[in-house]
Structure formats: structure tokens, C-alpha cells
Amino acid sequence: MSIPQPEQPYVVELREVTKDYGGGVRALRGVDLLVEPGELVAIAGPSGSGKSTLLHLIGTLDRPTTGTVRIAGHDVAGLSDRELSALRARHLGFVFQQFHLAPGVSALDNVADGLLYTGTPLRARRERAAAALERVGLGHRLGHRPNQLSGGEQQRVAVARAVAGDPPLLLADEPTGNLDSAAGAEVLGVLRDLHAAGTTIAVITHDPDIAEWCPRQVRVRDGRVVADAGAGAGRRPPGANPKLPDAETAGAAKGAPR
Amino acid sequence: MNRQRLTPARLGPSDVLRTGAAGLRTRPARVVLSALGIAIGIATMIAVLGISSSSREQLLRQLDRLGTNLLTVAPGQTMFGEEAKLPVEALGMVRRIGPVRTASATGTVDTTIRRTDRIPKAVTGGIAVQAATADLLTTLEGRVVKGAWLNAATEARPAVVLGAKAAQRLGITRIGVQVWMGERWFTVVGVLGPMPLAPEIERSALVGFPAAEKYLGFDGHPTTIYERSAEESVEAVRAVLPRTVNPENPEEVTVSRPSDALAARAAAASAFTNLLLGLGAVALLVGGVGVANTMVISVLERRKEIGLRRSLGATRGQVRLQFLAESLLLSALGGIAGAVLGGLATAGYALSRGWPPVVPAWAFAGAVGATLVIGTLAGLYPAMRAARLSPTVALATT
Ligand SMILES: Nc1ncnc2c1ncn2[C@@H]1O[C@H](COP(=O)(O)OP(=O)(O)OP(=O)(O)O)[C@@H](O)[C@H]1O
Ligand SMILES: [Mg+2]
């Protein structure tokens, strides 16, 4: 009965989106944003400009006051809590400024528990978690607990947790905000590798260097998108890490034993 | 538009348990303290039920050993309110009833027993002097602990066998001692063991029927007839006994079954037991409030974790389930500890009393049920609060 649907070209599709919080706060004032598969987008702007609000709407953690949010072709407005949860479990990965790792739980299990809501059996969760940690250069730290890891390593565990299920879209809210520049470079190196492997990524950042490093920059101010450079630049990979001389050093840093 | 179905994955039971246990593992001290209330409540209730069933079991086993086929026949009262008498030939009539296996009699003798003739007559020590037929010990399935029971020779001689309590009250510990009965000396030839179904025999000094008639002026009328029949014909025998014993005045005969008193004791639940059960229930309730309190705090402390789980794709239902599982695990932990403690307390008390330790299976089932109900009730409100949290608010908490 169903007619073959044309392939949905956008991973993220925001049209005239506004978001009001209680007390007359208008965090977003009509945002249009289209992100194609495989893009690496920086969302930059001053504090309070609405970047996190924007990311929460893209991540379906919140609903817009008006306007349309479509993620992987699904109109968020028409989805129930259960359907939104399923969408997050299968299509989205989140990395937060605070790492949100469970204390006292090994890196492996922290990552494996991230797959809990995808319906993967425990054994397969652990296998995929080990592979994801390998991918972020922490193959040798599987049994370490968060308090035994550096900040950069903890954030890489959080990235591994976000990408263990191979979500098509990765959202990161200031992933390097709590890290010094070397640790931040480790995390960015991981994001670059994921982007090269085809994951669509949106990174919120304060840091102009990191924004410049991304192929596309969306600038937000007072709840509006004021500039959008490099849209549709697609899968063009970024250069070396902004904070480091070249990719070699970044690669060495992330695997370096401490 | 892409209308590919979005259905959240179901968590298997082991995953639900894992998420529930995860919250407990990191806070062991709090877990122990909040499970303690439930443990105390369950332990109290199990121990109270266990100890009272152990005591009941002890009584039932005693009944089993003693048998419930013993009936006693005693004279009642006449129409005019006077003491009735059993006919002299009553015992012979009882022995002729078909299902009766063994029957014997005692008859009250109007005299006293004293250590010497110098002790005043009024000091009887509550000991009754009774004439007894030679087969009394067989009918009562009693035991001699010292000396011997009356035989064909001694039942006609001034010889006396003392019940256990009678011997104790007279201070007699060996046979061969002389005691003053009526107006002459009798020789103690035996001492009996305990008789749970005939405590009146324990307090008696027993002489043979011929000796009682010859030396103590006994009139030969039995005052109690003891009778045993096959277990299944007890009721039938009981029905015919009055008319057999006293065909003219069957209403002047009372028949009783001594084992009924023991059985009644086994069936009765004491008020004290109920009071203790109530205390256990209160402890359980307080324990449940403790668990609820712990769960509310746990939800408040773990808003970030809740937000993270929602971002990872947990539905509201799955968050609710996680905290319900945590609450259930917490109270189950208390319940298990309480059941073990209650079982140990029962075993310790019962063994110290020489009873068989018994905890009825329904008590354990009740404990399981109670902990499940308490865990659910205590976890319901915190779990709903956790599920209602908006993921962004939960993540924004610092
Ligand atoms: N839950 C909320 N309730 C009310 N107002 C809110 C809430 N969350 C954000 N805001 C307001 O909305 C505006 C945008 O906030 P948002 O967190 O999106 O900014 P941001 O660009 O991420 O800032 P920062 O760079 O400091 O993280 C701010 O004025 C903020 O005070
Ligand atoms: Mg922000």
C-alpha cells in the first residue's frame, strides 16, 4: 500500500523554529537550519545566544514552541514520548560538556550501558563498547573507572558511549569546554575521525579556532542564525587539529599512555 | 515523508534488574540502613509465626505419641444435684464393648497418705489416695521410673505406687519407704513417670483394689474408668459408654477425651502472639517509609543520570521501571535478610526449648508478598517523579 518514498536529503531540518521558556524568555526567534548527511557543523555564538536550546531541539530532548523540527525525516511534533525515545536511541548520540559518566563503573560498562536502550543483548553491548573505546584510542583503559581517567580520557569515554551504536547524528555541547587544549585536541581528533567515517556531527563551541576548524560554521546570536558559512560542504574533512601543529601529533596524543 | 516505525526496544528482566541494582551498588551504607527497617519487621513476624508454630508442632507431636483414643468415664450428678456413683460392675461392662481394647479403673479412697503418723491428717499435700486395677498402667501407656507396678501379689498387700508429683511432694526418691495411710503403714513399691493425658494419676497414691477394700474401707465403686479403643471407633464407643456403664441412669455419666485439652491448646493463638505480630507490622510499615524516603532522595540526587538515560533513548516508562526495580530490590534485600534472621531466631528458640523448629511456608510466602507490596508502594511515587523529569532540566542540573 505504501508508495516508495523519495530519500530524505536532510538529517536535520529546522523551519521557523522558536522556543519560549517560562517568564517571557524567548531563546530562539525563528531559526532555519538544514544539515545534510555527513556534515561537520560548528554552532558558535556568545553565551546565552540559544546554542544549547538549539541543540536540545535538534536532539529531540525538547519540543519547539512554534515551527517544525524534522530529524532523520521524522517530524518531532507528531511523535509520542516513546517514539522520540526510540529516535534518540537509534539515530542520535550526545556528548555533554560534563561527561556524565557513572562513577565507580568501568569505562567499558559506561559505554556498554549507553547501548541499553537500543535492545542490544549484554554480550554484544560489551563487544561494541570495546570496539568504540578502541576507536577513541582507549582500548587499553577498558577496566578503568572514571576517577582513574584524565578529563580528556573521560570525555573520550563519553564520545565512545555516544557513538557505540553508530548513530547517524552526533551532537556535542561544548565537548572540550572542561578540558585543557591538549585534552581538547584528543577529543577533536576523535570527532574528526568519526566525521571521516561518515557520521554527521554538530558541535557547539565558544572557541573560534574550533569553529574555524569545522567545514561549516553556523553563528547564533540572540536566538537567530546570523551567519552560515560552508553550508552543504558535505564530507570535506577538516584539516589538522586547530590547537596542534599537525594530525600526527594529535594521533600520538590520543593514544599516549599516561 | 519517512514513516518508518519508531518503537523503543524492550528491556529484558535482567537489564531491568541491572539498572535497578546500579543505583544501589554505589551507596552501600544507605542501602543497608534503609533495608534494615524492613528486615526488622519481617524478622519479627517470621520469628513470631515460627515460634508459635514450633510450639504447636511440639503439642501435635505429643498428641501423636500419646494417641487420641483414650476416653475417661466419670460419675456426674444425679437429678437432685448429688454426686452420682458408677456401679461396681461398670468396668466389666466397658470391657465387653466390642471395639474396646483395654479398660481399667481407679476409685477414690477416703483417706490420706503421710510420711509418718505424727503429721496431722489435714496435711494431705493435695495427694489423692486411689484404688487402681492392675492393668491401669497398660491402658494409660504409662511408665514406672522406680520399682514396679502393682501385680497380682502386691495388689492385695499394703503396697503403694506413687504418681510422679505425689512422690515429689512426699519427698520420696526411693522404694521400700514406709508411709502412713489410713491407720497403718504401707510400703512404697514403685514410682510412676509423667502422664500428660492423666495428670490426676501423677498426683495420686495408688493401691490395689483388694488392698483398698481390705485395709482402707474402700467401697469398690470406681470413680474413673480409662478406656482405649481403635482410633476410628472412638466416637462410636463414646456414644454407647453412658448406657453401658449405667443402664438405668445414663445421664449421670460424663465421658471425656483428655487429648481434647492438648488439641485445644495447639489450636489457640495467644493474644501475645497477635500483639507481637502487630508490632512486626508496624516495624514493616516504618521500614517501607524509610525505603520511600531513600528513593525520593535517590531520584533528587540522580537527575543528571536520569537526563543522560533519556538522551540515550530511555522512555519515561523505562525510567519509571528502573526506580521501581531499585525500590523493589531494596525492600527485597531487607525481606531476605529479615526472613533469614527470623528463621534463625525461630530455630534458636525452638531448639533451646527442645521443640521441632517449624516456620510455615505461608509465612515465608507472606514475607515475600509483603516486601513486594512495600517495595512497589514505596517506589511508585519517586519513580513517577523520575519519569516526569524533563530531560533538559535533568541535564542542566549542576
Ligand atoms: N530551562 C530554562 N528556563 C528558562 N530560561 C532558559 C532555560 N534554558 C535556557 N534559558 C534561557 O534561554 C537563553 C538561551 O540559553 P542557552 O542555554 O540556549 O544559551 P547558550 O547559547 O547555550 O549559552 P552558553 O554558551 O552560556 O551555554 C538564555 O537567556 C537562558 O537564560
Ligand atoms: Mg550552552
XYZ file of C-alpha atoms and ligand atoms in Angstrom:
688
model
C 0.000 0.000 0.000
C 2.886 2.348 0.602
C 4.485 4.153 -2.295
C 8.315 4.228 -2.251
C 9.264 7.486 -0.567
C 11.871 9.820 -2.015
C 15.044 9.670 0.025
C 15.072 12.334 2.739
C 18.075 14.515 1.986
C 18.392 16.214 5.385
C 19.463 14.739 8.684
C 18.366 17.897 10.474
C 15.614 20.130 9.159
C 14.521 23.138 11.262
C 11.973 25.564 9.820
C 10.999 28.828 11.530
C 11.670 27.348 14.909
C 11.040 29.417 18.043
C 11.434 28.409 21.635
C 9.979 30.286 24.599
C 10.808 29.462 28.191
C 8.553 30.486 31.033
C 8.852 34.084 32.242
C 8.908 35.640 28.776
C 12.319 34.315 27.778
C 12.492 33.773 24.014
C 15.587 31.615 23.497
C 15.093 31.034 19.751
C 13.409 33.527 17.415
C 12.800 31.794 14.095
C 15.666 29.501 13.219
C 16.010 27.744 9.856
C 18.717 25.118 9.682
C 19.326 22.276 7.234
C 22.094 19.728 7.773
C 22.936 17.123 5.164
C 24.273 13.650 5.933
C 27.996 13.632 6.616
C 28.386 17.291 7.534
C 30.533 18.536 10.422
C 28.868 21.727 11.680
C 30.095 24.115 14.337
C 27.408 26.083 16.153
C 29.069 29.156 17.629
C 27.856 32.252 19.401
C 28.057 34.215 22.630
C 26.793 32.890 25.931
C 23.027 32.934 26.219
C 22.516 33.154 22.464
C 20.491 29.914 22.400
C 23.061 27.339 21.263
C 22.178 24.736 23.881
C 18.477 25.322 23.318
C 19.036 24.725 19.611
C 20.940 21.519 20.301
C 18.217 20.247 22.660
C 15.630 20.777 19.917
C 17.795 19.003 17.343
C 18.338 16.215 19.875
C 14.549 15.909 20.491
C 15.144 16.439 24.199
C 12.700 19.347 23.962
C 9.961 20.473 21.585
C 9.796 23.826 19.784
C 7.184 26.425 20.765
C 6.421 27.003 17.072
C 7.961 25.830 13.815
C 8.927 22.419 12.521
C 11.744 20.124 13.651
C 12.409 17.130 11.449
C 15.152 14.687 12.438
C 16.080 11.862 10.056
C 12.797 12.583 8.292
C 10.614 12.322 11.414
C 8.511 15.352 12.336
C 9.102 15.653 16.081
C 5.710 17.281 16.659
C 3.912 14.112 15.628
C 5.899 11.741 17.814
C 4.998 10.394 21.256
C 7.492 10.148 24.112
C 8.078 6.508 23.277
C 8.716 7.268 19.615
C 11.043 10.156 20.479
C 12.960 7.865 22.817
C 13.324 5.272 20.089
C 14.525 8.009 17.734
C 17.186 9.083 20.236
C 18.244 5.518 20.910
C 18.753 4.735 17.212
C 19.594 7.973 15.432
C 21.258 10.266 17.948
C 24.366 10.378 20.070
C 25.036 13.066 22.685
C 28.253 14.407 24.196
C 27.928 16.945 27.005
C 30.326 19.453 28.497
C 30.146 17.486 31.743
C 30.965 13.929 30.868
C 28.067 12.337 32.830
C 29.889 9.066 33.393
C 28.612 6.744 36.123
C 31.125 6.847 38.987
C 32.542 3.521 40.128
C 31.670 1.860 36.833
C 34.371 0.782 34.373
C 34.852 2.618 31.075
C 33.681 -0.499 29.265
C 30.420 -0.713 31.202
C 29.811 3.024 30.985
C 29.938 2.716 27.204
C 28.058 -0.603 27.134
C 25.209 0.869 29.220
C 24.816 3.552 26.559
C 23.508 0.796 24.270
C 20.978 -0.443 26.820
C 18.014 1.248 25.158
C 18.842 0.000 21.644
C 17.772 -3.525 22.534
C 21.259 -4.979 22.097
C 21.966 -8.037 24.286
C 24.554 -7.566 27.058
C 27.311 -9.573 25.377
C 27.011 -7.653 22.129
C 26.836 -4.375 24.088
C 30.181 -5.141 25.705
C 31.748 -6.135 22.393
C 30.588 -2.980 20.679
C 31.661 -0.901 23.676
C 35.162 -2.363 23.482
C 35.275 -1.572 19.752
C 34.080 2.005 20.375
C 36.696 2.551 23.084
C 39.299 1.187 20.690
C 38.080 3.721 18.169
C 38.645 6.653 20.537
C 42.090 5.328 21.448
C 41.165 3.923 24.865
C 41.473 0.221 24.064
C 43.961 -0.082 26.879
C 41.714 1.561 29.504
C 38.621 -0.679 29.379
C 38.613 -1.608 33.055
C 39.442 1.872 34.387
C 36.856 3.759 36.379
C 36.190 7.463 35.675
C 38.216 8.610 38.703
C 41.195 6.746 37.280
C 40.991 8.629 33.955
C 42.058 12.127 32.942
C 39.438 14.653 31.852
C 40.292 14.148 28.185
C 40.057 10.399 28.575
C 36.732 10.693 30.397
C 35.329 12.816 27.580
C 36.586 10.284 25.037
C 34.742 7.574 27.006
C 31.627 9.780 26.746
C 32.201 10.108 22.990
C 32.626 6.347 22.705
C 29.315 5.925 24.568
C 27.616 8.327 22.137
C 28.889 6.584 19.021
C 28.942 2.926 20.113
C 25.562 2.400 18.472
C 26.705 4.073 15.213
C 24.099 6.840 15.301
C 23.888 8.815 12.042
C 23.913 12.097 14.004
C 26.272 13.080 16.835
C 25.508 16.204 18.901
C 28.187 17.676 21.143
C 27.584 20.624 23.509
C 30.989 22.204 24.240
C 32.741 18.823 24.399
C 36.076 20.495 25.096
C 34.709 23.147 27.472
C 36.033 21.431 30.582
C 39.355 20.361 29.063
C 42.737 21.972 28.560
C 43.905 22.416 24.969
C 45.862 19.147 24.711
C 42.970 17.079 26.106
C 40.576 19.067 23.901
C 42.677 18.193 20.880
C 42.408 14.487 21.734
C 38.627 14.752 21.692
C 38.563 16.791 18.469
C 40.814 14.189 16.854
C 38.207 11.576 17.642
C 35.423 13.756 16.202
C 37.430 14.267 13.031
C 37.912 10.506 12.619
C 34.173 9.925 13.125
C 33.380 12.596 10.558
C 35.771 10.998 8.117
C 33.924 7.701 8.650
C 30.623 9.376 7.636
C 28.943 10.427 10.914
C 27.047 13.730 10.785
C 28.265 15.929 13.659
C 27.080 19.182 15.209
C 29.444 20.743 17.748
C 28.599 23.700 19.940
C 31.653 25.755 20.736
C 32.775 29.044 22.177
C 36.194 28.644 20.702
C 36.701 30.478 17.332
C 39.640 28.157 16.482
C 37.454 25.081 16.794
C 34.663 26.769 14.826
C 37.103 27.651 12.035
C 38.381 24.091 12.021
C 34.929 22.778 11.087
C 33.973 22.815 7.366
C 30.717 24.642 8.204
C 30.042 27.318 10.817
C 26.604 28.362 11.995
C 26.709 31.551 14.057
C 23.896 32.210 16.513
C 23.118 35.489 18.232
C 20.039 36.437 20.305
C 18.174 33.336 19.216
C 18.773 33.830 15.487
C 21.144 32.299 12.962
C 23.168 35.315 11.848
C 25.719 33.615 9.597
C 26.035 30.217 7.955
C 29.330 29.598 6.140
C 30.215 26.482 4.214
C 26.688 25.012 4.134
C 26.493 21.854 2.071
C 30.273 21.484 2.185
C 29.363 17.878 2.857
C 32.015 15.393 3.627
C 35.033 17.595 3.112
C 37.243 16.630 6.039
C 38.672 19.348 8.247
C 42.369 19.940 8.465
C 44.620 19.098 11.313
C 43.569 19.944 14.831
C 43.388 23.680 15.413
C 45.436 23.569 18.600
C 48.166 21.275 17.334
C 50.753 21.549 14.560
C 49.563 18.516 12.613
C 47.428 15.414 12.638
C 50.343 13.175 13.538
C 50.800 14.853 16.893
C 47.045 14.673 17.584
C 47.061 10.992 16.763
C 50.035 10.425 19.032
C 48.423 12.402 21.844
C 45.251 10.394 21.906
C 46.999 7.042 22.170
C 49.685 8.216 24.530
C 49.997 6.242 27.740
C 49.916 8.305 30.882
C 7.755 11.505 4.464
C 9.675 8.725 6.121
C 7.145 6.848 8.241
C 9.475 4.105 9.329
C 8.125 2.735 12.605
C 9.779 4.041 15.740
C 9.320 1.574 18.570
C 11.535 1.619 21.641
C 13.387 -1.593 22.450
C 12.069 -3.614 25.356
C 14.396 -4.120 28.299
C 14.747 -7.743 29.344
C 14.224 -8.663 33.010
C 17.967 -8.978 33.595
C 18.559 -5.468 32.202
C 15.803 -4.046 34.403
C 17.446 -5.697 37.412
C 20.870 -4.410 36.367
C 19.697 -0.818 36.119
C 17.850 -1.173 39.429
C 20.909 -2.608 41.138
C 23.243 0.006 39.644
C 21.764 2.702 41.869
C 22.234 0.561 44.982
C 25.787 -0.580 44.337
C 27.311 2.862 44.682
C 25.635 3.646 48.044
C 26.058 0.524 50.192
C 25.735 2.196 53.609
C 22.441 3.839 52.706
C 21.157 0.581 51.260
C 21.908 -1.319 54.461
C 20.308 1.313 56.681
C 17.129 1.667 54.698
C 16.733 -2.085 54.217
C 17.182 -2.574 57.969
C 13.680 -1.379 58.860
C 12.095 -3.920 56.553
C 14.472 -6.610 57.777
C 13.442 -5.985 61.398
C 9.749 -6.064 60.541
C 9.982 -9.264 58.519
C 12.261 -10.921 61.082
C 9.798 -10.141 63.881
C 6.837 -11.528 62.008
C 8.647 -14.662 60.841
C 10.014 -15.331 64.329
C 6.618 -14.839 65.995
C 4.874 -17.112 63.500
C 7.765 -19.588 63.591
C 7.901 -19.843 67.369
C 4.164 -20.264 67.753
C 4.069 -22.937 65.031
C 7.030 -24.697 66.597
C 5.198 -24.849 69.899
C 2.077 -26.062 68.141
C 4.084 -28.678 66.282
C 5.510 -29.825 69.590
C 1.979 -30.262 71.029
C 0.767 -32.074 67.920
C 3.691 -34.462 68.002
C 2.995 -35.108 71.668
C -0.645 -35.812 70.814
C 0.501 -38.142 68.087
C 2.694 -40.008 70.509
C 0.036 -40.175 73.230
C -2.817 -41.032 70.909
C -6.280 -39.528 70.929
C -8.127 -42.809 71.540
C -8.247 -42.561 75.325
C -11.665 -41.859 76.886
C -12.428 -41.400 80.550
C -15.732 -42.137 82.212
C -16.639 -40.438 85.475
C -19.823 -40.129 87.524
C -21.727 -36.906 87.015
C -24.519 -35.642 89.214
C -27.926 -37.102 89.975
C -31.167 -35.347 89.153
C -31.135 -33.977 92.685
C -27.696 -32.461 92.405
C -25.939 -35.119 94.451
C -22.702 -36.831 93.493
C -23.575 -39.884 91.395
C -21.724 -43.167 91.668
C -20.601 -45.598 88.974
C -21.918 -49.124 89.509
C -19.373 -51.642 90.811
C -19.775 -53.763 87.680
C -19.230 -50.779 85.308
C -15.663 -51.715 84.389
C -16.711 -55.221 83.321
C -19.442 -53.738 81.117
C -16.995 -51.383 79.426
C -14.598 -54.236 78.709
C -17.391 -56.055 76.890
C -17.885 -53.237 74.336
C -16.600 -54.654 71.029
C -14.006 -52.090 69.884
C -12.630 -51.525 73.397
C -9.056 -52.810 73.562
C -8.272 -52.153 77.160
C -10.114 -50.634 80.106
C -9.189 -50.091 83.701
C -10.435 -48.119 86.666
C -9.473 -46.104 89.677
C -11.600 -45.468 92.707
C -11.175 -42.687 95.200
C -10.397 -43.921 98.704
C -11.432 -41.669 101.562
C -8.116 -41.489 103.376
C -4.804 -39.669 103.330
C -1.173 -40.521 102.799
C 1.510 -39.089 105.136
C 5.207 -39.732 105.770
C 4.533 -40.586 109.435
C 1.587 -40.889 111.781
C 2.721 -37.736 113.568
C 1.884 -35.421 110.665
C -1.646 -34.022 111.093
C -4.365 -35.578 108.930
C -5.200 -32.249 107.324
C -1.797 -32.009 105.644
C -2.515 -34.056 102.514
C -0.212 -32.207 100.131
C -3.007 -32.442 97.573
C -2.310 -36.138 97.090
C -5.335 -38.361 96.454
C -5.335 -41.983 97.553
C -6.891 -44.185 94.884
C -7.519 -47.822 94.275
C -6.290 -48.921 90.844
C -6.858 -52.018 88.741
C -3.752 -53.934 87.779
C -3.967 -53.040 84.072
C -4.169 -49.259 84.654
C -0.593 -48.732 83.522
C -1.262 -50.608 80.271
C -4.356 -48.541 79.477
C -2.596 -45.258 80.194
C 0.608 -46.417 78.445
C 2.442 -45.124 81.480
C 5.892 -45.968 82.692
C 7.400 -46.908 86.055
C 10.589 -44.980 86.796
C 11.443 -46.743 90.061
C 10.464 -50.144 91.429
C 7.484 -51.937 89.910
C 3.770 -51.559 89.183
C 1.206 -53.465 91.247
C 0.987 -57.170 90.426
C -1.347 -59.979 91.462
C 0.560 -60.360 94.745
C 1.097 -56.715 95.721
C -2.390 -55.503 94.823
C -3.743 -57.340 97.838
C -0.914 -56.268 100.183
C -0.296 -52.923 101.925
C 1.799 -51.721 98.990
C 1.525 -48.342 97.253
C 2.742 -46.946 93.894
C 3.196 -43.160 93.790
C 2.486 -40.843 90.882
C 5.405 -38.626 89.841
C 4.094 -35.473 91.559
C 2.906 -37.360 94.618
C 6.384 -38.819 95.134
C 7.905 -35.389 94.679
C 5.546 -33.797 97.221
C 6.177 -36.521 99.782
C 9.903 -36.196 99.175
C 10.235 -39.875 98.358
C 13.056 -40.739 95.960
C 13.493 -44.477 96.541
C 11.272 -47.508 97.036
C 10.939 -49.531 100.214
C 9.993 -46.477 102.256
C 7.079 -46.792 104.697
C 4.224 -44.298 104.504
C 1.234 -43.853 106.829
C -2.131 -44.471 105.103
C -5.401 -44.779 106.936
C -4.431 -46.390 110.228
C -1.371 -48.390 109.162
C 1.944 -48.421 107.329
C 2.149 -49.104 103.588
C 5.362 -49.828 101.656
C 6.204 -47.782 98.577
C 6.894 -50.327 95.803
C 7.068 -48.072 92.746
C 7.118 -44.536 91.388
C 5.486 -43.615 88.053
C 6.724 -41.337 85.262
C 4.790 -38.351 83.856
C 1.286 -38.904 82.460
C 0.338 -35.979 80.198
C -3.121 -37.441 79.443
C -3.927 -38.284 83.074
C -2.392 -35.603 85.275
C -4.670 -36.737 88.162
C -2.709 -40.020 88.316
C 0.535 -38.048 88.707
C -0.914 -36.613 91.942
C -2.177 -39.953 93.296
C -1.020 -42.704 95.598
C -2.272 -45.971 94.089
C -3.079 -49.189 95.882
C -4.690 -52.371 94.550
C -8.491 -52.755 94.660
C -8.310 -55.735 97.096
C -5.874 -53.924 99.393
C -8.026 -50.785 99.370
C -11.097 -52.784 100.337
C -9.226 -54.774 102.991
C -7.200 -52.040 104.709
C -8.752 -48.687 103.797
C -12.512 -49.298 103.815
C -12.923 -48.745 100.040
C -16.482 -49.455 98.796
C -15.420 -50.885 95.408
C -17.157 -48.221 93.290
C -14.844 -46.989 90.516
C -14.683 -43.183 90.163
C -12.848 -43.052 86.833
C -12.783 -45.645 84.080
C -9.996 -45.309 81.485
C -10.624 -46.934 78.125
C -8.783 -47.208 74.818
C -10.281 -48.394 71.547
C -9.305 -48.327 67.908
C -8.863 -44.679 66.777
C -11.679 -44.895 64.229
C -14.270 -46.235 66.687
C -13.687 -43.651 69.422
C -16.861 -41.749 68.564
C -18.955 -44.907 68.421
C -17.633 -46.075 71.772
C -18.176 -42.645 73.238
C -21.823 -42.808 72.175
C -22.543 -46.111 73.900
C -20.459 -45.628 77.053
C -23.035 -43.885 79.296
C -25.713 -46.510 78.681
C -23.232 -49.331 79.076
C -21.826 -48.040 82.323
C -25.106 -47.088 83.957
C -28.099 -48.502 82.036
C -30.608 -47.057 84.491
C -29.258 -43.525 84.638
C -27.045 -42.890 81.604
C -27.358 -39.113 82.140
C -25.428 -39.465 85.395
C -22.265 -40.395 83.495
C -19.778 -37.987 81.964
C -17.407 -39.102 79.231
C -14.403 -37.015 78.210
C -11.404 -37.243 75.930
C -8.243 -35.981 77.704
C -6.430 -35.352 74.394
C -9.019 -32.664 73.561
C -7.394 -30.299 76.045
C -4.000 -30.634 74.335
C -5.582 -30.235 70.915
C -7.346 -27.068 72.062
C -4.052 -25.642 73.285
C -2.476 -26.411 69.913
C -5.286 -24.648 68.069
C -5.293 -21.495 70.185
C -3.277 -18.447 69.078
C -2.363 -16.419 72.111
C -3.147 -12.723 72.386
C 0.564 -12.167 72.952
C 1.350 -13.657 69.540
C -1.116 -11.254 67.932
C 0.413 -8.304 69.761
C 3.902 -9.219 68.540
C 2.587 -9.681 65.005
C 1.143 -6.185 65.183
C 4.496 -4.811 66.332
C 6.185 -6.542 63.398
C 3.661 -4.985 61.035
C 4.408 -1.527 62.440
C 8.158 -2.088 62.005
C 7.469 -3.175 58.435
C 5.453 -0.037 57.759
C 8.187 2.192 59.183
C 10.694 0.276 57.051
C 8.567 0.964 53.985
C 8.537 4.690 54.767
C 12.341 4.526 55.090
C 12.635 2.955 51.660
C 10.329 5.561 50.147
C 12.422 8.308 51.727
C 15.643 6.830 50.367
C 14.093 6.546 46.922
C 12.930 10.179 46.888
C 16.452 11.321 47.799
C 17.942 8.987 45.232
C 15.793 10.495 42.480
C 16.728 14.044 43.511
C 20.424 13.191 43.524
C 20.368 11.436 40.211
C 18.625 13.964 37.980
C 21.665 14.104 35.713
C 21.728 10.346 35.362
C 18.034 10.414 34.503
C 18.643 13.108 31.870
C 21.517 11.138 30.424
C 19.454 7.972 30.211
C 16.658 9.887 28.478
C 19.209 11.231 25.967
C 20.394 7.671 25.403
C 16.850 6.700 24.471
C 15.191 5.613 27.707
C 11.420 6.105 27.596
C 9.557 7.532 30.573
C 8.307 4.038 31.289
C 11.830 2.659 31.342
C 12.987 5.332 33.811
C 9.961 4.578 35.984
C 10.731 0.877 35.799
C 14.348 1.460 36.792
C 13.424 3.242 40.010
C 10.647 0.783 40.779
C 13.147 -2.041 40.341
C 15.568 -0.240 42.632
C 12.906 0.168 45.296
C 11.822 -3.449 44.944
C 15.407 -4.665 45.192
C 15.954 -2.536 48.266
C 12.948 -3.943 50.077
C 13.634 -7.469 48.801
C 17.098 -7.197 50.308
C 15.526 -6.258 53.639
C 12.963 -9.017 53.243
C 15.570 -11.702 52.585
C 17.722 -10.577 55.493
C 14.617 -10.468 57.702
C 13.480 -13.946 56.651
C 16.927 -15.377 57.409
C 17.061 -13.607 60.786
C 13.522 -14.668 61.669
C 14.285 -18.267 60.670
C 17.435 -18.287 62.803
C 15.596 -16.786 65.777
C 12.890 -19.442 65.470
C 15.443 -22.246 65.231
C 17.417 -20.911 68.198
C 14.385 -20.504 70.463
C 12.761 -23.803 69.459
C 15.962 -25.804 69.906
C 16.578 -24.219 73.308
C 13.100 -25.442 74.342
C 13.552 -28.850 72.741
C 10.822 -28.139 70.165
C 10.985 -29.027 66.492
C 11.737 -25.684 64.699
C 8.962 -25.009 62.184
C 8.275 -21.910 60.095
C 5.140 -22.356 57.995
C 5.714 -21.925 54.264
C 2.860 -19.415 54.102
C 4.788 -17.150 56.482
C 7.670 -17.008 54.005
C 5.209 -16.515 51.148
C 3.611 -13.721 53.146
C 7.010 -12.130 53.738
C 7.754 -12.218 50.007
C 4.344 -10.737 49.255
C 4.720 -8.029 51.899
C 8.151 -6.946 50.660
C 6.934 -6.823 47.063
C 3.918 -4.733 48.018
C 6.003 -2.396 50.194
C 8.720 -2.064 47.555
C 6.137 -1.173 44.937
C 4.270 1.311 47.109
C 7.481 2.934 48.350
C 8.900 3.209 44.838
C 5.800 4.294 42.977
C 5.843 7.994 43.793
C 9.643 8.511 43.410
C 9.585 6.526 40.158
C 6.794 8.682 38.762
C 8.706 11.797 39.708
C 11.811 10.457 37.969
C 9.820 9.642 34.849
C 8.206 13.090 34.760
C 11.550 14.920 34.824
C 12.199 16.712 31.574
C 15.462 15.510 30.041
C 16.802 19.030 29.539
C 16.097 20.085 33.131
C 17.684 16.894 34.378
C 20.827 17.509 32.313
C 21.040 21.197 33.183
C 21.241 20.462 36.917
C 24.732 21.164 38.141
N 15.141 25.999 31.238
C 15.191 27.308 31.007
N 14.261 28.131 31.548
C 14.285 29.459 31.303
N 15.184 30.054 30.544
C 16.117 29.303 29.963
C 16.191 27.887 30.174
N 17.239 27.381 29.479
C 17.809 28.440 28.862
N 17.158 29.571 29.157
C 17.464 30.908 28.630
O 17.467 30.841 27.234
C 18.533 31.569 26.712
C 19.416 30.699 25.843
O 20.040 29.736 26.664
P 21.050 28.639 26.124
O 21.381 27.743 27.246
O 20.485 28.034 24.917
O 22.307 29.536 25.726
P 23.743 29.058 25.275
O 23.988 29.720 23.975
O 23.871 27.608 25.306
O 24.684 29.721 26.350
P 26.053 29.141 26.942
O 27.079 29.390 25.865
O 26.310 30.001 28.131
O 25.868 27.730 27.249
C 19.264 32.172 27.872
O 18.818 33.504 28.030
C 18.838 31.340 29.050
O 18.802 32.120 30.206
Mg 25.018 26.208 26.472
